[in-house]
Amino acid sequence: RQAAGDRGQPDRADDFPLRSSVIVPIEVHGAVLGALVLSTEGDRELDDDDLDLAVEVAHRAALALENARAFQQEHQIAE
């Protein structure tokens, strides 16, 4: 929560001692809507299994966003 409140203060990144990270785009029809970021600290490093999981989660998030948009569009048409 605090990290979100500190946007625009890049020096705050030093407060998060990250060891390993994976960044995966959340895409719908070729448009990037956001990114999924997984990070670790301490001795844990992310591996190929973690990357596979991140890709799957990002894909599911994209499907959920696409469905929400379609529902919103249908709702607006119905109104």
CSV table of N, CA and C in Angstrom, one decimal, residues 5-75:
chain,number,residue,atom,x,y,z
A,5,GLY,N,1.5,4.7,-2.7
A,5,GLY,CA,1.4,6.1,-2.3
A,5,GLY,C,2.7,6.9,-2.6
A,6,ASP,N,3.8,6.1,-2.8
A,6,ASP,CA,5.1,6.8,-3.0
A,6,ASP,C,5.4,6.8,-4.5
A,7,ARG,N,4.5,6.7,-5.4
A,7,ARG,CA,4.8,6.8,-6.8
A,7,ARG,C,5.5,8.1,-7.1
A,8,GLY,N,6.3,8.1,-8.1
A,8,GLY,CA,7.0,9.3,-8.4
A,8,GLY,C,8.3,9.6,-7.6
A,9,GLN,N,8.6,8.6,-6.7
A,9,GLN,CA,9.8,8.8,-5.8
A,9,GLN,C,10.7,7.6,-6.1
A,10,PRO,N,11.5,7.6,-7.2
A,10,PRO,CA,12.2,6.4,-7.5
A,10,PRO,C,13.2,6.0,-6.5
A,11,ASP,N,13.7,6.9,-5.6
A,11,ASP,CA,14.6,6.5,-4.5
A,11,ASP,C,14.0,5.5,-3.5
A,12,ARG,N,12.6,5.4,-3.6
A,12,ARG,CA,12.0,4.4,-2.7
A,12,ARG,C,12.3,3.0,-3.1
A,13,ALA,N,12.7,2.8,-4.3
A,13,ALA,CA,13.0,1.4,-4.8
A,13,ALA,C,14.1,0.8,-4.0
A,14,ASP,N,15.0,1.6,-3.4
A,14,ASP,CA,16.1,1.1,-2.6
A,14,ASP,C,15.5,0.4,-1.3
A,15,ASP,N,14.3,0.7,-0.9
A,15,ASP,CA,13.7,0.1,0.2
A,15,ASP,C,13.2,-1.3,0.0
A,16,PHE,N,13.3,-1.8,-1.3
A,16,PHE,CA,12.9,-3.1,-1.6
A,16,PHE,C,14.0,-3.9,-2.2
A,17,PRO,N,14.7,-4.7,-1.3
A,17,PRO,CA,15.9,-5.4,-1.7
A,17,PRO,C,15.5,-6.7,-2.5
A,18,LEU,N,15.3,-6.5,-3.8
A,18,LEU,CA,14.8,-7.6,-4.7
A,18,LEU,C,16.0,-8.4,-5.2
A,19,ARG,N,15.8,-9.7,-5.2
A,19,ARG,CA,16.9,-10.6,-5.7
A,19,ARG,C,16.6,-11.0,-7.2
A,20,SER,N,15.3,-11.3,-7.5
A,20,SER,CA,15.0,-11.8,-8.8
A,20,SER,C,13.6,-11.3,-9.1
A,21,SER,N,13.4,-11.0,-10.4
A,21,SER,CA,12.1,-10.5,-10.9
A,21,SER,C,11.7,-11.0,-12.2
A,22,VAL,N,10.4,-11.1,-12.5
A,22,VAL,CA,9.9,-11.5,-13.8
A,22,VAL,C,8.8,-10.5,-14.1
A,23,ILE,N,8.9,-9.9,-15.3
A,23,ILE,CA,7.9,-9.0,-15.8
A,23,ILE,C,7.2,-9.5,-17.0
A,24,VAL,N,5.9,-9.7,-17.0
A,24,VAL,CA,5.2,-10.3,-18.1
A,24,VAL,C,4.1,-9.3,-18.5
A,25,PRO,N,3.9,-9.0,-19.8
A,25,PRO,CA,2.9,-8.1,-20.3
A,25,PRO,C,1.5,-8.8,-20.2
A,26,ILE,N,0.5,-7.9,-19.9
A,26,ILE,CA,-0.9,-8.4,-19.9
A,26,ILE,C,-1.4,-7.8,-21.2
A,27,GLU,N,-1.7,-8.6,-22.2
A,27,GLU,CA,-2.1,-8.2,-23.5
A,27,GLU,C,-3.4,-8.7,-23.9
A,28,VAL,N,-4.2,-7.8,-24.6
A,28,VAL,CA,-5.5,-8.2,-25.2
A,28,VAL,C,-5.5,-7.8,-26.7
A,29,HIS,N,-5.6,-8.7,-27.6
A,29,HIS,CA,-5.6,-8.4,-29.0
A,29,HIS,C,-4.4,-7.5,-29.4
A,30,GLY,N,-3.2,-7.8,-28.9
A,30,GLY,CA,-2.0,-7.1,-29.3
A,30,GLY,C,-1.8,-5.8,-28.5
A,31,ALA,N,-2.7,-5.4,-27.7
A,31,ALA,CA,-2.6,-4.1,-27.0
A,31,ALA,C,-2.2,-4.5,-25.5
A,32,VAL,N,-1.1,-3.9,-25.1
A,32,VAL,CA,-0.6,-4.1,-23.7
A,32,VAL,C,-1.4,-3.2,-22.8
A,33,LEU,N,-2.1,-3.9,-21.8
A,33,LEU,CA,-2.9,-3.2,-20.9
A,33,LEU,C,-2.2,-2.9,-19.5
A,34,GLY,N,-1.2,-3.7,-19.3
A,34,GLY,CA,-0.4,-3.6,-18.1
A,34,GLY,C,0.7,-4.6,-18.0
A,35,ALA,N,1.2,-4.8,-16.8
A,35,ALA,CA,2.2,-5.8,-16.6
A,35,ALA,C,2.1,-6.5,-15.3
A,36,LEU,N,2.4,-7.8,-15.3
A,36,LEU,CA,2.5,-8.6,-14.1
A,36,LEU,C,3.9,-8.6,-13.6
A,37,VAL,N,4.2,-8.3,-12.4
A,37,VAL,CA,5.5,-8.3,-11.9
A,37,VAL,C,5.6,-9.2,-10.7
A,38,LEU,N,6.5,-10.2,-10.8
A,38,LEU,CA,6.7,-11.1,-9.6
A,38,LEU,C,8.2,-10.9,-9.2
A,39,SER,N,8.4,-10.7,-7.9
A,39,SER,CA,9.8,-10.5,-7.4
A,39,SER,C,10.0,-11.3,-6.1
A,40,THR,N,11.2,-11.5,-5.9
A,40,THR,CA,11.6,-12.2,-4.7
A,40,THR,C,12.7,-11.5,-4.0
A,41,GLU,N,12.9,-11.8,-2.7
A,41,GLU,CA,14.0,-11.2,-2.0
A,41,GLU,C,14.7,-12.4,-1.2
A,42,GLY,N,15.8,-12.1,-0.6
A,42,GLY,CA,16.5,-13.2,0.1
A,42,GLY,C,17.2,-14.1,-0.8
A,43,ASP,N,17.2,-15.4,-0.5
A,43,ASP,CA,17.9,-16.4,-1.3
A,43,ASP,C,17.1,-16.9,-2.5
A,44,ARG,N,15.8,-16.7,-2.6
A,44,ARG,CA,15.0,-17.3,-3.6
A,44,ARG,C,15.1,-16.6,-4.9
A,45,GLU,N,15.4,-17.4,-6.0
A,45,GLU,CA,15.5,-16.8,-7.3
A,45,GLU,C,14.4,-17.5,-8.1
A,46,LEU,N,13.8,-16.7,-9.0
A,46,LEU,CA,12.7,-17.2,-9.9
A,46,LEU,C,13.3,-18.0,-11.0
A,47,ASP,N,12.6,-19.1,-11.4
A,47,ASP,CA,13.1,-20.0,-12.4
A,47,ASP,C,12.1,-20.1,-13.5
A,48,ASP,N,12.4,-21.0,-14.4
A,48,ASP,CA,11.5,-21.2,-15.6
A,48,ASP,C,10.1,-21.6,-15.2
A,49,ASP,N,9.9,-22.3,-14.1
A,49,ASP,CA,8.5,-22.7,-13.7
A,49,ASP,C,7.8,-21.4,-13.2
A,50,ASP,N,8.5,-20.5,-12.5
A,50,ASP,CA,7.9,-19.3,-12.1
A,50,ASP,C,7.5,-18.4,-13.3
A,51,LEU,N,8.4,-18.4,-14.3
A,51,LEU,CA,8.0,-17.7,-15.5
A,51,LEU,C,6.8,-18.2,-16.2
A,52,ASP,N,6.7,-19.6,-16.3
A,52,ASP,CA,5.5,-20.2,-16.9
A,52,ASP,C,4.3,-19.8,-16.1
A,53,LEU,N,4.4,-19.8,-14.8
A,53,LEU,CA,3.2,-19.5,-14.0
A,53,LEU,C,2.9,-18.0,-14.2
A,54,ALA,N,3.8,-17.1,-14.3
A,54,ALA,CA,3.6,-15.7,-14.5
A,54,ALA,C,2.9,-15.5,-15.9
A,55,VAL,N,3.3,-16.2,-16.9
A,55,VAL,CA,2.7,-16.1,-18.2
A,55,VAL,C,1.3,-16.6,-18.1
A,56,GLU,N,1.0,-17.6,-17.4
A,56,GLU,CA,-0.4,-18.2,-17.3
A,56,GLU,C,-1.3,-17.2,-16.6
A,57,VAL,N,-0.8,-16.6,-15.5
A,57,VAL,CA,-1.6,-15.7,-14.7
A,57,VAL,C,-1.8,-14.4,-15.5
A,58,ALA,N,-0.9,-13.9,-16.2
A,58,ALA,CA,-1.1,-12.8,-17.1
A,58,ALA,C,-2.1,-13.1,-18.2
A,59,HIS,N,-2.0,-14.2,-18.7
A,59,HIS,CA,-3.0,-14.6,-19.8
A,59,HIS,C,-4.4,-14.7,-19.2
A,60,ARG,N,-4.6,-15.2,-18.0
A,60,ARG,CA,-5.9,-15.3,-17.4
A,60,ARG,C,-6.4,-13.9,-17.0
A,61,ALA,N,-5.5,-13.0,-16.6
A,61,ALA,CA,-5.9,-11.6,-16.3
A,61,ALA,C,-6.3,-10.9,-17.5
A,62,ALA,N,-5.7,-11.2,-18.6
A,62,ALA,CA,-6.1,-10.6,-19.9
A,62,ALA,C,-7.4,-11.1,-20.3
A,63,LEU,N,-7.7,-12.4,-20.2
A,63,LEU,CA,-9.0,-12.9,-20.5
A,63,LEU,C,-10.1,-12.3,-19.6
A,64,ALA,N,-9.8,-12.1,-18.3
A,64,ALA,CA,-10.8,-11.5,-17.4
A,64,ALA,C,-11.1,-10.1,-17.8
A,65,LEU,N,-10.0,-9.3,-18.2
A,65,LEU,CA,-10.2,-7.9,-18.6
A,65,LEU,C,-11.0,-7.9,-19.9
A,66,GLU,N,-10.7,-8.7,-20.8
A,66,GLU,CA,-11.4,-8.8,-22.1
A,66,GLU,C,-12.9,-9.1,-21.8
A,67,ASN,N,-13.2,-10.1,-21.0
A,67,ASN,CA,-14.6,-10.4,-20.6
A,67,ASN,C,-15.3,-9.2,-20.0
A,68,ALA,N,-14.6,-8.5,-19.1
A,68,ALA,CA,-15.2,-7.4,-18.4
A,68,ALA,C,-15.5,-6.3,-19.4
A,69,ARG,N,-14.6,-6.0,-20.3
A,69,ARG,CA,-14.9,-5.0,-21.3
A,69,ARG,C,-16.1,-5.4,-22.2
A,70,ALA,N,-16.2,-6.7,-22.6
A,70,ALA,CA,-17.3,-7.1,-23.4
A,70,ALA,C,-18.6,-7.0,-22.6
A,71,PHE,N,-18.6,-7.4,-21.4
A,71,PHE,CA,-19.8,-7.2,-20.5
A,71,PHE,C,-20.2,-5.8,-20.4
A,72,GLN,N,-19.3,-4.9,-20.2
A,72,GLN,CA,-19.6,-3.5,-20.1
A,72,GLN,C,-20.2,-2.9,-21.4
A,73,GLN,N,-19.6,-3.4,-22.5
A,73,GLN,CA,-20.1,-2.9,-23.8
A,73,GLN,C,-21.5,-3.4,-24.0
A,74,GLU,N,-21.8,-4.7,-23.7
A,74,GLU,CA,-23.1,-5.2,-23.9
A,74,GLU,C,-24.1,-4.5,-23.0
A,75,HIS,N,-23.7,-4.2,-21.8
A,75,HIS,CA,-24.5,-3.5,-20.8
A,75,HIS,C,-24.9,-2.1,-21.3
